[in-house]
Coordinates of C-alpha atoms and ligand atoms in Angstrom, one line a residue:
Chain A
X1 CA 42.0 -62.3 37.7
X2 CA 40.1 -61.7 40.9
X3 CA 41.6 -65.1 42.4
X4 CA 44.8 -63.3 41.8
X5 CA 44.0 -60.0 43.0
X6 CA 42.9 -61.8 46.4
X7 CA 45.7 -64.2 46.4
X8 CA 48.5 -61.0 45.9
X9 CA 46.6 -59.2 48.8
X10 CA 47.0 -62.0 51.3
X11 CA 50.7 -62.7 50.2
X12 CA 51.0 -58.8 50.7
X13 CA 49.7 -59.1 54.2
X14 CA 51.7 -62.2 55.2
X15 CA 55.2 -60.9 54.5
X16 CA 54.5 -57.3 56.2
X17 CA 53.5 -59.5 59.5
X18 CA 56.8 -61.4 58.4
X19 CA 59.0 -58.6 58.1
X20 CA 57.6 -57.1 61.2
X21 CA 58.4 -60.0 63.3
X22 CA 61.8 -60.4 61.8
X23 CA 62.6 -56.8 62.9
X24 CA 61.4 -57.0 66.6
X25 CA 63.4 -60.2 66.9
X26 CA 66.6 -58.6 65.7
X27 CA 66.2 -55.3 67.4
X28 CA 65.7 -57.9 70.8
X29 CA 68.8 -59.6 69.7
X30 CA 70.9 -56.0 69.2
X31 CA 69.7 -54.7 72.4
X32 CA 70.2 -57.4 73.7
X33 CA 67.0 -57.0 75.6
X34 CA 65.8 -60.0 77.9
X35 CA 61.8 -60.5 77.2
X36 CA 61.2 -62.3 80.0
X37 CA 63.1 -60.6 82.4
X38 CA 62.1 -57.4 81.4
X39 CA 58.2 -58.5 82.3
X40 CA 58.9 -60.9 85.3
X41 CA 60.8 -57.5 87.1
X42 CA 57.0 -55.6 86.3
X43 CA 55.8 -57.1 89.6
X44 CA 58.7 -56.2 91.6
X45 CA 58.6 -52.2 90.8
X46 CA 55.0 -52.3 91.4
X47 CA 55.8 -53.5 95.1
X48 CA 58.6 -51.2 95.3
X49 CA 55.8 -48.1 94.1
X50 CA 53.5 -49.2 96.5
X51 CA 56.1 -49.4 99.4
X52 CA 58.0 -46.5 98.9
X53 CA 56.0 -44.0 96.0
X54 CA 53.0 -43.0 98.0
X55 CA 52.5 -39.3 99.4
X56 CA 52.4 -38.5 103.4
X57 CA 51.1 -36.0 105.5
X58 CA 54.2 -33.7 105.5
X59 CA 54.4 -33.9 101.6
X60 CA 51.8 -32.0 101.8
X61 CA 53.4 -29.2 103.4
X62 CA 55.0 -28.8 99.5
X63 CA 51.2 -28.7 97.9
X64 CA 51.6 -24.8 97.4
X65 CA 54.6 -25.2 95.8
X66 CA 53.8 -27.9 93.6
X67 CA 50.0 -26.2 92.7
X68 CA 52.2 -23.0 91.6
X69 CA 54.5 -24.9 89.5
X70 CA 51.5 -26.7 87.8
X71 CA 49.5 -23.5 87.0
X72 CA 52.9 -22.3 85.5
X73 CA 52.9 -25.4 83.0
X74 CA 49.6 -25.4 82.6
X75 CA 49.5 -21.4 81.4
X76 CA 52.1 -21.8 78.9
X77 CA 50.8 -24.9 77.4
X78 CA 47.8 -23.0 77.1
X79 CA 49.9 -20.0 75.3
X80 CA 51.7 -21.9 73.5
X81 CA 49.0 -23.7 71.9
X82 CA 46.5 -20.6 71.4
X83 CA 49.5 -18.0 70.0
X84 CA 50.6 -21.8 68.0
X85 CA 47.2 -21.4 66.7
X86 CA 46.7 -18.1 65.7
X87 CA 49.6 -18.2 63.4
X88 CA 48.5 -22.0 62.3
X89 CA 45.0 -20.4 61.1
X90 CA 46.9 -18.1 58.6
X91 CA 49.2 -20.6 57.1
X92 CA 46.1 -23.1 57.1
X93 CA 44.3 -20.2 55.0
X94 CA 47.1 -19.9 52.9
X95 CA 48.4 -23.3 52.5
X96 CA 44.4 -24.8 51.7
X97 CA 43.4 -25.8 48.4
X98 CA 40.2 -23.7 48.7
X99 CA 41.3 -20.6 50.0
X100 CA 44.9 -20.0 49.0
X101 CA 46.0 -17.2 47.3
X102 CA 47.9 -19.1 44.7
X103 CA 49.8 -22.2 44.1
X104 CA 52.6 -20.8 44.9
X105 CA 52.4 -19.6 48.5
X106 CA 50.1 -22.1 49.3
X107 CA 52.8 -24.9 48.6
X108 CA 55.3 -22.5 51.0
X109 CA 52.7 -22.3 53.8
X110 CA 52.1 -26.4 53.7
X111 CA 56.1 -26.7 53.4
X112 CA 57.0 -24.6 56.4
X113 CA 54.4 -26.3 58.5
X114 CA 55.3 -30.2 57.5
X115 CA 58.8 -29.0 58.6
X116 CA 57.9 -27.9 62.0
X117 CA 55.2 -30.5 62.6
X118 CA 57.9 -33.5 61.7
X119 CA 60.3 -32.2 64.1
X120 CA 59.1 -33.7 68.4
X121 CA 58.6 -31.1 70.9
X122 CA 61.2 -32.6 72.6
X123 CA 63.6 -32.0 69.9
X124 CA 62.5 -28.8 69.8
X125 CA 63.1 -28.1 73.2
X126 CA 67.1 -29.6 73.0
X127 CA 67.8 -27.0 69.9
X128 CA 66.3 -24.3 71.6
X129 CA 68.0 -25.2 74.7
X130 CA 71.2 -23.6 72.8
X131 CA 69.4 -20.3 72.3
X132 CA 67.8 -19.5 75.2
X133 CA 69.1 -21.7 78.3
X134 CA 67.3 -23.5 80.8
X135 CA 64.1 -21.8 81.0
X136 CA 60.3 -21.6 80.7
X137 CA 60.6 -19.8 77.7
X138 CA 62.9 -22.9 75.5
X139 CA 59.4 -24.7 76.6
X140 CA 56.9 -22.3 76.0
X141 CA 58.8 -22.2 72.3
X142 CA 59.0 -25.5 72.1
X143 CA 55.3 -26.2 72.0
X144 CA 54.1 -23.4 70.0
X145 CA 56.1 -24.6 67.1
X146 CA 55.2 -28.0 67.7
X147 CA 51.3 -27.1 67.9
X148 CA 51.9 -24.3 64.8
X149 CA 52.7 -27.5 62.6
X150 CA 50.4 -29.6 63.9
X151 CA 47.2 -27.4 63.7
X152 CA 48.2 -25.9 60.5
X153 CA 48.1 -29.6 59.3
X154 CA 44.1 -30.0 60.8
X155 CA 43.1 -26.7 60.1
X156 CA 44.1 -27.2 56.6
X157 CA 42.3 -30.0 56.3
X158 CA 38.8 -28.8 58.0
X159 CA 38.6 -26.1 55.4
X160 CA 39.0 -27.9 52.5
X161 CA 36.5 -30.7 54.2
X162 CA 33.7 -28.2 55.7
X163 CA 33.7 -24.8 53.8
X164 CA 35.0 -25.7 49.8
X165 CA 31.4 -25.2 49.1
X166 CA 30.1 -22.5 50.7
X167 CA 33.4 -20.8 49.4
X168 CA 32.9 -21.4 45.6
X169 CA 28.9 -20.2 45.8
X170 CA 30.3 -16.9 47.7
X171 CA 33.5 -16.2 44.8
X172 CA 30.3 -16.8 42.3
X173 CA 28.1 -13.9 44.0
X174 CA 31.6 -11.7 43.2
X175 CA 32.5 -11.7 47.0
X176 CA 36.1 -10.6 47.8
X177 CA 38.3 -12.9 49.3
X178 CA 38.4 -11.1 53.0
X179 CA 34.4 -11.6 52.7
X180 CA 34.6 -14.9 51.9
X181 CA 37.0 -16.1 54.7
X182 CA 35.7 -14.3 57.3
X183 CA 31.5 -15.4 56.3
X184 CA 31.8 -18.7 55.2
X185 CA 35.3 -20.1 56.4
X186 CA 35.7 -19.2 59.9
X187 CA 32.1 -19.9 60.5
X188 CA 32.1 -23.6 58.6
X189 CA 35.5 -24.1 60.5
X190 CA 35.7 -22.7 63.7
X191 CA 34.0 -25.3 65.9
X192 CA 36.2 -28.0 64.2
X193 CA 39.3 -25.7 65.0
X194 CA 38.5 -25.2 68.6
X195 CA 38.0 -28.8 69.2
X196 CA 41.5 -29.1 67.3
X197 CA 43.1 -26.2 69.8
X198 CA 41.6 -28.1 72.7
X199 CA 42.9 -31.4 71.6
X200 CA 46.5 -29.6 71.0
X201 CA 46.1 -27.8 74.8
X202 CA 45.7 -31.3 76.1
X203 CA 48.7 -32.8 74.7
X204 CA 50.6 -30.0 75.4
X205 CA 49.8 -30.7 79.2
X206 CA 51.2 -33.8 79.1
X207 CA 54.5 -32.9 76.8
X208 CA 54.8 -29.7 79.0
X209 CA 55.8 -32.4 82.0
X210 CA 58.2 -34.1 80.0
X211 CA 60.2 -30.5 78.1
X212 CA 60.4 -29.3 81.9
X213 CA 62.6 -32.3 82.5
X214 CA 64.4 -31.0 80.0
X215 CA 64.0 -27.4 80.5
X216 CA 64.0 -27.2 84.2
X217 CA 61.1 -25.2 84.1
X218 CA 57.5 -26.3 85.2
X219 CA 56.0 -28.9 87.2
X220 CA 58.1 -31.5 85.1
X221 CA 61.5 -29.8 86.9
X222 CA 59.8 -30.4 90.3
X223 CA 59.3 -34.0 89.8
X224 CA 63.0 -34.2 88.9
X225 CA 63.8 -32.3 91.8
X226 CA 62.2 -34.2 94.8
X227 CA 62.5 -37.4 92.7
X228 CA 66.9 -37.1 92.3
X229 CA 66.2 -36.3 96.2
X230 CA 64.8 -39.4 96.9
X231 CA 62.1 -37.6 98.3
X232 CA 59.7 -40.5 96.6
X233 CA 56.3 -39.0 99.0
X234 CA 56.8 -35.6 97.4
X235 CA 57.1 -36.8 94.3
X236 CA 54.5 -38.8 94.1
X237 CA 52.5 -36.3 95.2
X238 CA 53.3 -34.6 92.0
X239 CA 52.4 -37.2 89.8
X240 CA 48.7 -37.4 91.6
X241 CA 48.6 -33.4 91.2
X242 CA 49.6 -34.1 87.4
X243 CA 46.9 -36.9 87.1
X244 CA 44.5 -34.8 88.6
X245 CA 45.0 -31.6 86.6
X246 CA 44.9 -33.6 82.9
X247 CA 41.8 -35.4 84.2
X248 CA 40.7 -32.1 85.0
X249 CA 41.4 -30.4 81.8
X250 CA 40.2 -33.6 79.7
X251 CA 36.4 -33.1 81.0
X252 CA 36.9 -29.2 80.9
X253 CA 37.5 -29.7 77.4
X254 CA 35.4 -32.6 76.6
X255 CA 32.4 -30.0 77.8
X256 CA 33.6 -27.0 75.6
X257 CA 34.0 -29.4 72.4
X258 CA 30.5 -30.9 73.6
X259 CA 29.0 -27.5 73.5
X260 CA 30.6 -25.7 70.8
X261 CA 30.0 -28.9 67.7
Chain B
X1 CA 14.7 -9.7 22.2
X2 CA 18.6 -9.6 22.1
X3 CA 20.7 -11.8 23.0
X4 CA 22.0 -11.5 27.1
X5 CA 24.3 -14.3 26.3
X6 CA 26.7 -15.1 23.7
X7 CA 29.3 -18.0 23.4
X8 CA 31.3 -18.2 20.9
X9 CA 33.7 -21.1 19.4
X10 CA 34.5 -22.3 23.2
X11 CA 36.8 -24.7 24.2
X12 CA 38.2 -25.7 27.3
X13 CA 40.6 -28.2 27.9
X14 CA 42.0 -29.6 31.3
X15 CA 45.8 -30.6 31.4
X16 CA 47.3 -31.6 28.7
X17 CA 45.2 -34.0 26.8
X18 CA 41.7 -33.6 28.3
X19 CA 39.2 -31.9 25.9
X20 CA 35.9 -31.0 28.2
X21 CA 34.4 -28.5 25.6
X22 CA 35.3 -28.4 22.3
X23 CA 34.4 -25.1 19.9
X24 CA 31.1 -24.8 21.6
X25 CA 28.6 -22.3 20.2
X26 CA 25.0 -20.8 21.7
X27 CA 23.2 -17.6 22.7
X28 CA 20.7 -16.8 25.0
X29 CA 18.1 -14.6 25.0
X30 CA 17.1 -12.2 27.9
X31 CA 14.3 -14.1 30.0
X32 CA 14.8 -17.5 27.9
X33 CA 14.7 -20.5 30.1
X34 CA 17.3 -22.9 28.9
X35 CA 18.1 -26.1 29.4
X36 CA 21.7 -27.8 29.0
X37 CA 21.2 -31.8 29.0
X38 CA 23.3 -34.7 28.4
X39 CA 25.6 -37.3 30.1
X40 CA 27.2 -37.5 33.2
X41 CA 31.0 -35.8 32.0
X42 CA 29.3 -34.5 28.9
X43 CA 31.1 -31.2 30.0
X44 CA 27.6 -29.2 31.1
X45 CA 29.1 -28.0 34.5
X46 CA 32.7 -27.0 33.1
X47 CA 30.6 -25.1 30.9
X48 CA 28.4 -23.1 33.1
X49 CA 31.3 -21.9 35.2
X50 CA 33.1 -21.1 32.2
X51 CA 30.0 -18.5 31.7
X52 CA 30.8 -16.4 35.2
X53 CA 34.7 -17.7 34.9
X54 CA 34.5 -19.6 37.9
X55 CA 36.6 -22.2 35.4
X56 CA 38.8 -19.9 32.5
X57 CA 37.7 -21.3 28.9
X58 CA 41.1 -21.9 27.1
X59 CA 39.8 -20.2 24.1
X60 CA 36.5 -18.3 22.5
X61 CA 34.6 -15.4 23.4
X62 CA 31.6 -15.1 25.9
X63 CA 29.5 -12.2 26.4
X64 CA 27.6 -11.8 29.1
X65 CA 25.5 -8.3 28.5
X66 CA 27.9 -6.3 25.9
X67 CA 30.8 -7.1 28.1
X68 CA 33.6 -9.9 27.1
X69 CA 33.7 -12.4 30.5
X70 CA 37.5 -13.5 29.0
X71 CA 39.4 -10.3 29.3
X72 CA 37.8 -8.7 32.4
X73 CA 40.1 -7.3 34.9
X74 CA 39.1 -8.7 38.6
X75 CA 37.4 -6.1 39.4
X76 CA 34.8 -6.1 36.5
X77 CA 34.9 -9.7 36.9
X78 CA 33.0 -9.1 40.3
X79 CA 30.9 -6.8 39.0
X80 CA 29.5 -9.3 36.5
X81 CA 29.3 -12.1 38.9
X82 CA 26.9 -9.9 41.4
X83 CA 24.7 -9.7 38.1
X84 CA 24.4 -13.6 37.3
X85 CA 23.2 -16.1 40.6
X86 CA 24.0 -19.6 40.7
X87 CA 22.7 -22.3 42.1
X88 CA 24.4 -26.1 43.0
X89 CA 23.5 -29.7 43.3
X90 CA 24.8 -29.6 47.0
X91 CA 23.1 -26.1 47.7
X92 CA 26.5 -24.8 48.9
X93 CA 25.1 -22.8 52.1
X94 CA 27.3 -22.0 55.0
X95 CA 25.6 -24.8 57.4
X96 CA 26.3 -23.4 60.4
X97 CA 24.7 -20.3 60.0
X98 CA 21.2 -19.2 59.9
X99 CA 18.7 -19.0 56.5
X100 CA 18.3 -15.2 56.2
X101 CA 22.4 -15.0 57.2
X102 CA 23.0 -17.7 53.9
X103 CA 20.4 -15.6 52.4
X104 CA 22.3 -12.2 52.6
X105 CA 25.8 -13.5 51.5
X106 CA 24.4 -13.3 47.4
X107 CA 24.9 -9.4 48.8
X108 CA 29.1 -9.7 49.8
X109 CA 29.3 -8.8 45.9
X110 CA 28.6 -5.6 45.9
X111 CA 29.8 -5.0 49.8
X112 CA 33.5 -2.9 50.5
X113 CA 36.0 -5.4 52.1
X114 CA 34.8 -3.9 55.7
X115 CA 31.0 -3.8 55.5
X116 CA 31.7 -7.3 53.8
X117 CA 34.7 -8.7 56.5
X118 CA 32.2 -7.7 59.2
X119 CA 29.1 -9.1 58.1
X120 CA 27.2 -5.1 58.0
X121 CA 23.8 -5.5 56.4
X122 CA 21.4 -2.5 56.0
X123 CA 17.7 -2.4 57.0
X124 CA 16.7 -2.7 53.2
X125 CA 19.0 -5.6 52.5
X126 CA 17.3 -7.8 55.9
X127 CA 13.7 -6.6 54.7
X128 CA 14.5 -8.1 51.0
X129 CA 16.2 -11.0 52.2
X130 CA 12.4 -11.5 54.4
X131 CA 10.6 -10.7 51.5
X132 CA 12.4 -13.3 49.2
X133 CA 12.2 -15.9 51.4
X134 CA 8.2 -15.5 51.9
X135 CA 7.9 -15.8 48.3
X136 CA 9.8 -18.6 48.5
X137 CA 7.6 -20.2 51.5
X138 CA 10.7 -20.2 53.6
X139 CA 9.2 -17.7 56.1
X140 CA 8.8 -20.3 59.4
X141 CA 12.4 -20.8 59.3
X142 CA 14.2 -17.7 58.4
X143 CA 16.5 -18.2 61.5
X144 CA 16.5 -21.7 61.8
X145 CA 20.3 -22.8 60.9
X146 CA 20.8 -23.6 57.8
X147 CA 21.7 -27.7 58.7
X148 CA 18.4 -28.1 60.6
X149 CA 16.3 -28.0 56.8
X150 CA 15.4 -30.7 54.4
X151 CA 17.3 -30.9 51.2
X152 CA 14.5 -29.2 49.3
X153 CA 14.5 -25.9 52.1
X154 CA 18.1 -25.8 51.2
X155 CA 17.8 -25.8 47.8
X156 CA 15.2 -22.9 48.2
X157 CA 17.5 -20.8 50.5
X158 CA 19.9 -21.5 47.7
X159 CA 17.8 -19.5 45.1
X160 CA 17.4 -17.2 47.8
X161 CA 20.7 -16.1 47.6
X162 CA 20.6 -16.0 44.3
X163 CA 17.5 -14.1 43.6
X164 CA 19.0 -11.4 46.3
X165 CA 21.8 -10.2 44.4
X166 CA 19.2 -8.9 41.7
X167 CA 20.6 -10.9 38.8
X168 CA 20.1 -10.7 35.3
X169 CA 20.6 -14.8 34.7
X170 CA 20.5 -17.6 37.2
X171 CA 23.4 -20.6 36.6
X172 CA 21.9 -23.4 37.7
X173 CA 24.3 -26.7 38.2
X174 CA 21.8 -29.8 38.6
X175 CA 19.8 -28.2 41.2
X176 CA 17.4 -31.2 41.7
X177 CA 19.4 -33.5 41.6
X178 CA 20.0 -34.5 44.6
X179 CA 16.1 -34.2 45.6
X180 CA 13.0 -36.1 45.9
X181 CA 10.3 -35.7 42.8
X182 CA 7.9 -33.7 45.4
X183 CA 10.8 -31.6 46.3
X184 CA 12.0 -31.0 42.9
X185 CA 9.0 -30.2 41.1
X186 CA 8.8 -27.2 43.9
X187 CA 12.2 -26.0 42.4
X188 CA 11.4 -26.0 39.0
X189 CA 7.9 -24.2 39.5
X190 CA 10.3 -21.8 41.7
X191 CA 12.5 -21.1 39.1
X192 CA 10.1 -21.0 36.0
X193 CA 8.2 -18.5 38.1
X194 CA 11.3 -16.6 38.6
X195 CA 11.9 -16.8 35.1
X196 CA 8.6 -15.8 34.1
X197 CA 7.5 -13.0 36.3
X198 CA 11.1 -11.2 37.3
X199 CA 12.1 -11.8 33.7
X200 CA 15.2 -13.4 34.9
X201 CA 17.0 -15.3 32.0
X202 CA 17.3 -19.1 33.3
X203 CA 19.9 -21.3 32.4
X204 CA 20.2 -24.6 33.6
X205 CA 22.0 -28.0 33.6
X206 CA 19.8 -31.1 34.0
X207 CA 19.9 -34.8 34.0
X208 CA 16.4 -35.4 33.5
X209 CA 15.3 -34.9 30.1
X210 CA 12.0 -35.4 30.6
X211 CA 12.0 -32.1 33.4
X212 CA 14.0 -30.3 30.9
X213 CA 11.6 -30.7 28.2
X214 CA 8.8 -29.6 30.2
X215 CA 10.0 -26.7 31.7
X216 CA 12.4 -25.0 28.9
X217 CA 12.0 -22.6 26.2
X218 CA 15.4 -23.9 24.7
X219 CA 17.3 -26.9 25.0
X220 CA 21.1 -27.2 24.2
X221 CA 21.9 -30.9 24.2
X222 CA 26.1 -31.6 24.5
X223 CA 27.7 -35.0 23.8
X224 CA 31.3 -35.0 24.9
X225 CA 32.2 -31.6 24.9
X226 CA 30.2 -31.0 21.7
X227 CA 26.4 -28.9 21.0
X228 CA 24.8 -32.0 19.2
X229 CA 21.3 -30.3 19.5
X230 CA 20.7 -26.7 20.3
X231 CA 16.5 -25.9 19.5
X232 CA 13.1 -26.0 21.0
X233 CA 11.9 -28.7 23.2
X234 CA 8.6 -29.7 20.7
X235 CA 10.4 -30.6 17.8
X236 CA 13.1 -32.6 19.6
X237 CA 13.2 -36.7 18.4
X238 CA 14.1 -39.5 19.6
X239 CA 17.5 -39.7 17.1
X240 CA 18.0 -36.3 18.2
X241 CA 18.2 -37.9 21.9
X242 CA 20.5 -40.7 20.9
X243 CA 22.5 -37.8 19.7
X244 CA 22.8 -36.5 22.8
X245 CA 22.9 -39.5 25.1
X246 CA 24.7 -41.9 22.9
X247 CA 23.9 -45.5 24.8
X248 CA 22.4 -44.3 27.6
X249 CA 19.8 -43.2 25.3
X250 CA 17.7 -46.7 25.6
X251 CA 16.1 -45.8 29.4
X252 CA 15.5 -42.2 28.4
X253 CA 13.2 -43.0 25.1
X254 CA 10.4 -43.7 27.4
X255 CA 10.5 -40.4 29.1
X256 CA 10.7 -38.7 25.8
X257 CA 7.7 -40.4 24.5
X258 CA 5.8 -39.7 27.3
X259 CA 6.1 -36.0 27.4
X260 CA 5.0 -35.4 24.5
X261 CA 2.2 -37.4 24.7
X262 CA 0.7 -35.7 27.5
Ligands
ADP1 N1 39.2 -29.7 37.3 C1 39.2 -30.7 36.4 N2 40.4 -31.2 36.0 C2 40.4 -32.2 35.1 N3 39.4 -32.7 34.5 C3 38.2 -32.2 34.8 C4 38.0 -31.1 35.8 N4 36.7 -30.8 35.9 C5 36.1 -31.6 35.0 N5 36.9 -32.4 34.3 C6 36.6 -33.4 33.3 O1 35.9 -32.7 32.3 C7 34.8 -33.5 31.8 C8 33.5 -32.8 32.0 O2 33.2 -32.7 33.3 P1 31.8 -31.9 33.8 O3 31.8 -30.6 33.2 O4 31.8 -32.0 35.3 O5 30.7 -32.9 33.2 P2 29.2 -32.9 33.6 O6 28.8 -31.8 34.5 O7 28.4 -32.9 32.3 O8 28.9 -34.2 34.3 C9 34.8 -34.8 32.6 O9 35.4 -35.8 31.8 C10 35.6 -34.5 33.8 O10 36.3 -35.6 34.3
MG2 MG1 28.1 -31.8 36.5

């Protein structure tokens, strides 16, 4: 019995790693996709970076410029993700096991929000493209409802991990339920939460590059911009700015979550 | 003395096929101390928060003080939860916040949605809170937070809460067991001395009979849903404790034995 129950386990192992390899071989074959070529080329774009992808002194003349556009994306990754979770913490509180109204709603709330978490920002941002055009508002939407799923997803969890307790011993002393949330869940949750928003406002950065692309909004659109110009010094200029500022942000935040937990 | 508490032919059954209680009958009377014991899934917690309808019996009556807990509308389902305290294994506090702030939550009962929403607490209320927690020799760390105590100090900020909201019974869910000896022998002379000089009607759920039998005026003793002893602590045997514990019966005989003995 427990022979077998080993023996089943390792056979179970064996043919995923099986499967997996079969797969990656025949989506190499499809795609017809040459291994070794493909990591024997990695040397020669590293020499062409170094030769050609470096900023100069007159790049800098564009810092300015580049410094505004990054504030830009940085600010509405920032909305985004604080307006994405303000809305998140009300479907969390609806959509939670411990604090939902009933059944009912709270299986709407979780619905709505695995919907929007499962669809990429970057899908996002191509639908609502069609709606509102090439501009920083198609990213600033595209985020928020990317974060909205997302945090509604960890908020929901954090209060059913962190405040189910506190919340039956406060429905036993006859508390209402505004009472309730707003002494024992926010308090149990919040420093959980802001480590989540902090978290989302990071990623956001780094998507917000990527939807301006897209978008042409942001600092993502002035990479593009220089880049299609061949103008490889400015552009690589952007990309250290970029570097810099999510470095920046990571040990901003990495302070705040220190702080706050 | 009349009887606080009545239950009546209660039953409770989760899903479709699970029977937790099954026609379960007792009273209680005002300032008793009562112990519930038996197994682990014997049914002893569904049936204390069937009492304040944390958990709705499926059938019976139970009445709390001259009111039926069963058919109460929400709002006079509050009101009788501000008059009964309870108390849990896992002390239930709000970690992050301070003792006297855990302590003041047993008052959200009787608070509007405002005064409650924004945390307003009178004078009185922060004096009674300090008061309870001297008795309670919790006074060096009223505002230490509530994660910075030993499982013991909880337990005691617990009752704190509790004892705050002026009950008339205390529910208490295994409340040492998840505590040292030391630490729980504190709690029970806490809440005996509750019991005895506030006149509070304990009722309690324990694993350790021999605690139980020390400590209680009345011991109820449930097997599988079922009351298979419901009497005084001095006359209780050792069948009577097979009853109750079926095989786990064997390592409890001992403590039996030596209780009465002392
Ligand atoms: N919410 C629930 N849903 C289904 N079954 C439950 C639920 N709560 C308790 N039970 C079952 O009811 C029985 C009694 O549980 P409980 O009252 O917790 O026992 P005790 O406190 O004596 O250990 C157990 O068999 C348990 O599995
Ligand atoms: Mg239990």
């Amino acid at each position: 019995m427990q022979a077998n129950y080993f023996a089943k386990k390792k056979r179970n192992t064996l043919g995923f790693i099986a499967i997996l390899g079969a797969v990656t071989l025949l989506a190499i074959i499809i795609t017809e996709y040459n291994v070794v070529k493909g990591f024997t080329s990695l040397p020669k774009a590293v020499e062409w970076g170094l030769a050609n992808f470096y900023p100069t002194q007159e790049s800098l003349t564009k810092l300015p410029d580049i410094l505004d556009k990054l504030i830009e994306t940085l600010l509405v990754s920032i909305a985004a993700t604080t307006t994405g979770a303000v809305v998140a913490l009300l479907f969390a509180i609806l959509g939670s096991n411990t604090t939902r109204v009933n059944a009912f709603f709270g299986g709407i709330s979780r619905g709505i929000a695995t919907i929007f978490r499962n669809i990429d920002v970057a899908a996002w941002a191509m639908i609502l493209l069609f709606s509102f055009g090439q501009s920083s508002l198609t990213g600033y939407f595209a985020l928020f409802f990317g974060s909205f799923g997302f945090l509604t997803r960890a908020f929901v969890e954090t209060i059913d991990e962190v405040s189910s307790g506190s919340v039956e011993a406060l429905q036993a002393t006859g508390a209402g339920y505004f009472s309730i949330i707003f002494q024992s869940v926010i308090p149990s949750s919040l420093p959980q939460m802001i480590s989540w928003i902090l978290f989302m406002i990071e990623t956001n950065i780094r998507s917000a590059t990527l939807i301006g692309l897209l978008t042409g909004s942001g600092i993502g659109f002035t990479f593009n911009l220089y880049y299609k110009n061949l103008n490889y010094d400015v552009a690589s200029l952007v990309v250290v700015v970029i570097i810099a500022a999510i470095l920046f942000i990571e040990s901003v935040s990495n302070y705040v979550r220190r702080a706050v937990l | 003395m009349t009887a606080l508490l009545e239950v009546n032919h209660v039953s409770k059954q989760f899903g479709s096929d699970m029977k937790a209680l099954s026609d379960v009958n007792f009273s209680v009377q005002e300032g008793e101390f009562v112990s519930i014991i038996g197994p682990s899934g014997a049914g002893k917690s569904t049936l204390l928060r069937c009492i304040n309808r944390m958990i709705g019996a499926s059938s019976g009556e139970i009445i709390f003080d001259n009111m039926n807990v069963m058919n109460l509308k929400k709002k006079d389902l509050k009101l009788i939860r501000t008059k009964i305290g309870m108390i849990f294994q896992h002390y239930n506090l709000v970690n992050r916040l301070s003792v006297i702030e855990n302590t003041l939550h047993g008052n959200l009962g009787k608070k509007s949605t405002l005064a409650g929403v924004l945390g307003l607490y009178s004078q009185e209320e922060k004096e009674q809170a300090v008061n309870i927690l001297h008795v309670l020799g919790l006074e060096e760390h009223i505002y230490k937070r509530a994660d910075q105590l030993s499982g013991g100090q909880k337990q005691r900020v617990g009752i704190a809460r509790a004892l705050i909201q002026n009950p008339r019974m205390l529910l208490c869910d295994e409340p040492i067991a998840s505590l040292d000896p030391n630490s729980a022998k504190i709690i029970m002379d806490h809440l005996r001395n509750i019991s005895r000089t506030m006149g509070i009607t304990v009722l309690i759920n324990l694993h350790q009979v021999d605690v139980a039998l020390k400590y209680s005026d009345k011991i109820i003793g449930i097997n599988h849903g079922q009351v298979v002893y419901n009497g005084s602590p001095k006359n209780i045997t050792k069948e009577d404790i097979q009853r109750i514990y079926g095989s786990e019966a064997e390592d409890l005989i001992f403590d039996v034995g030596g209780i009465h003995a002392s």
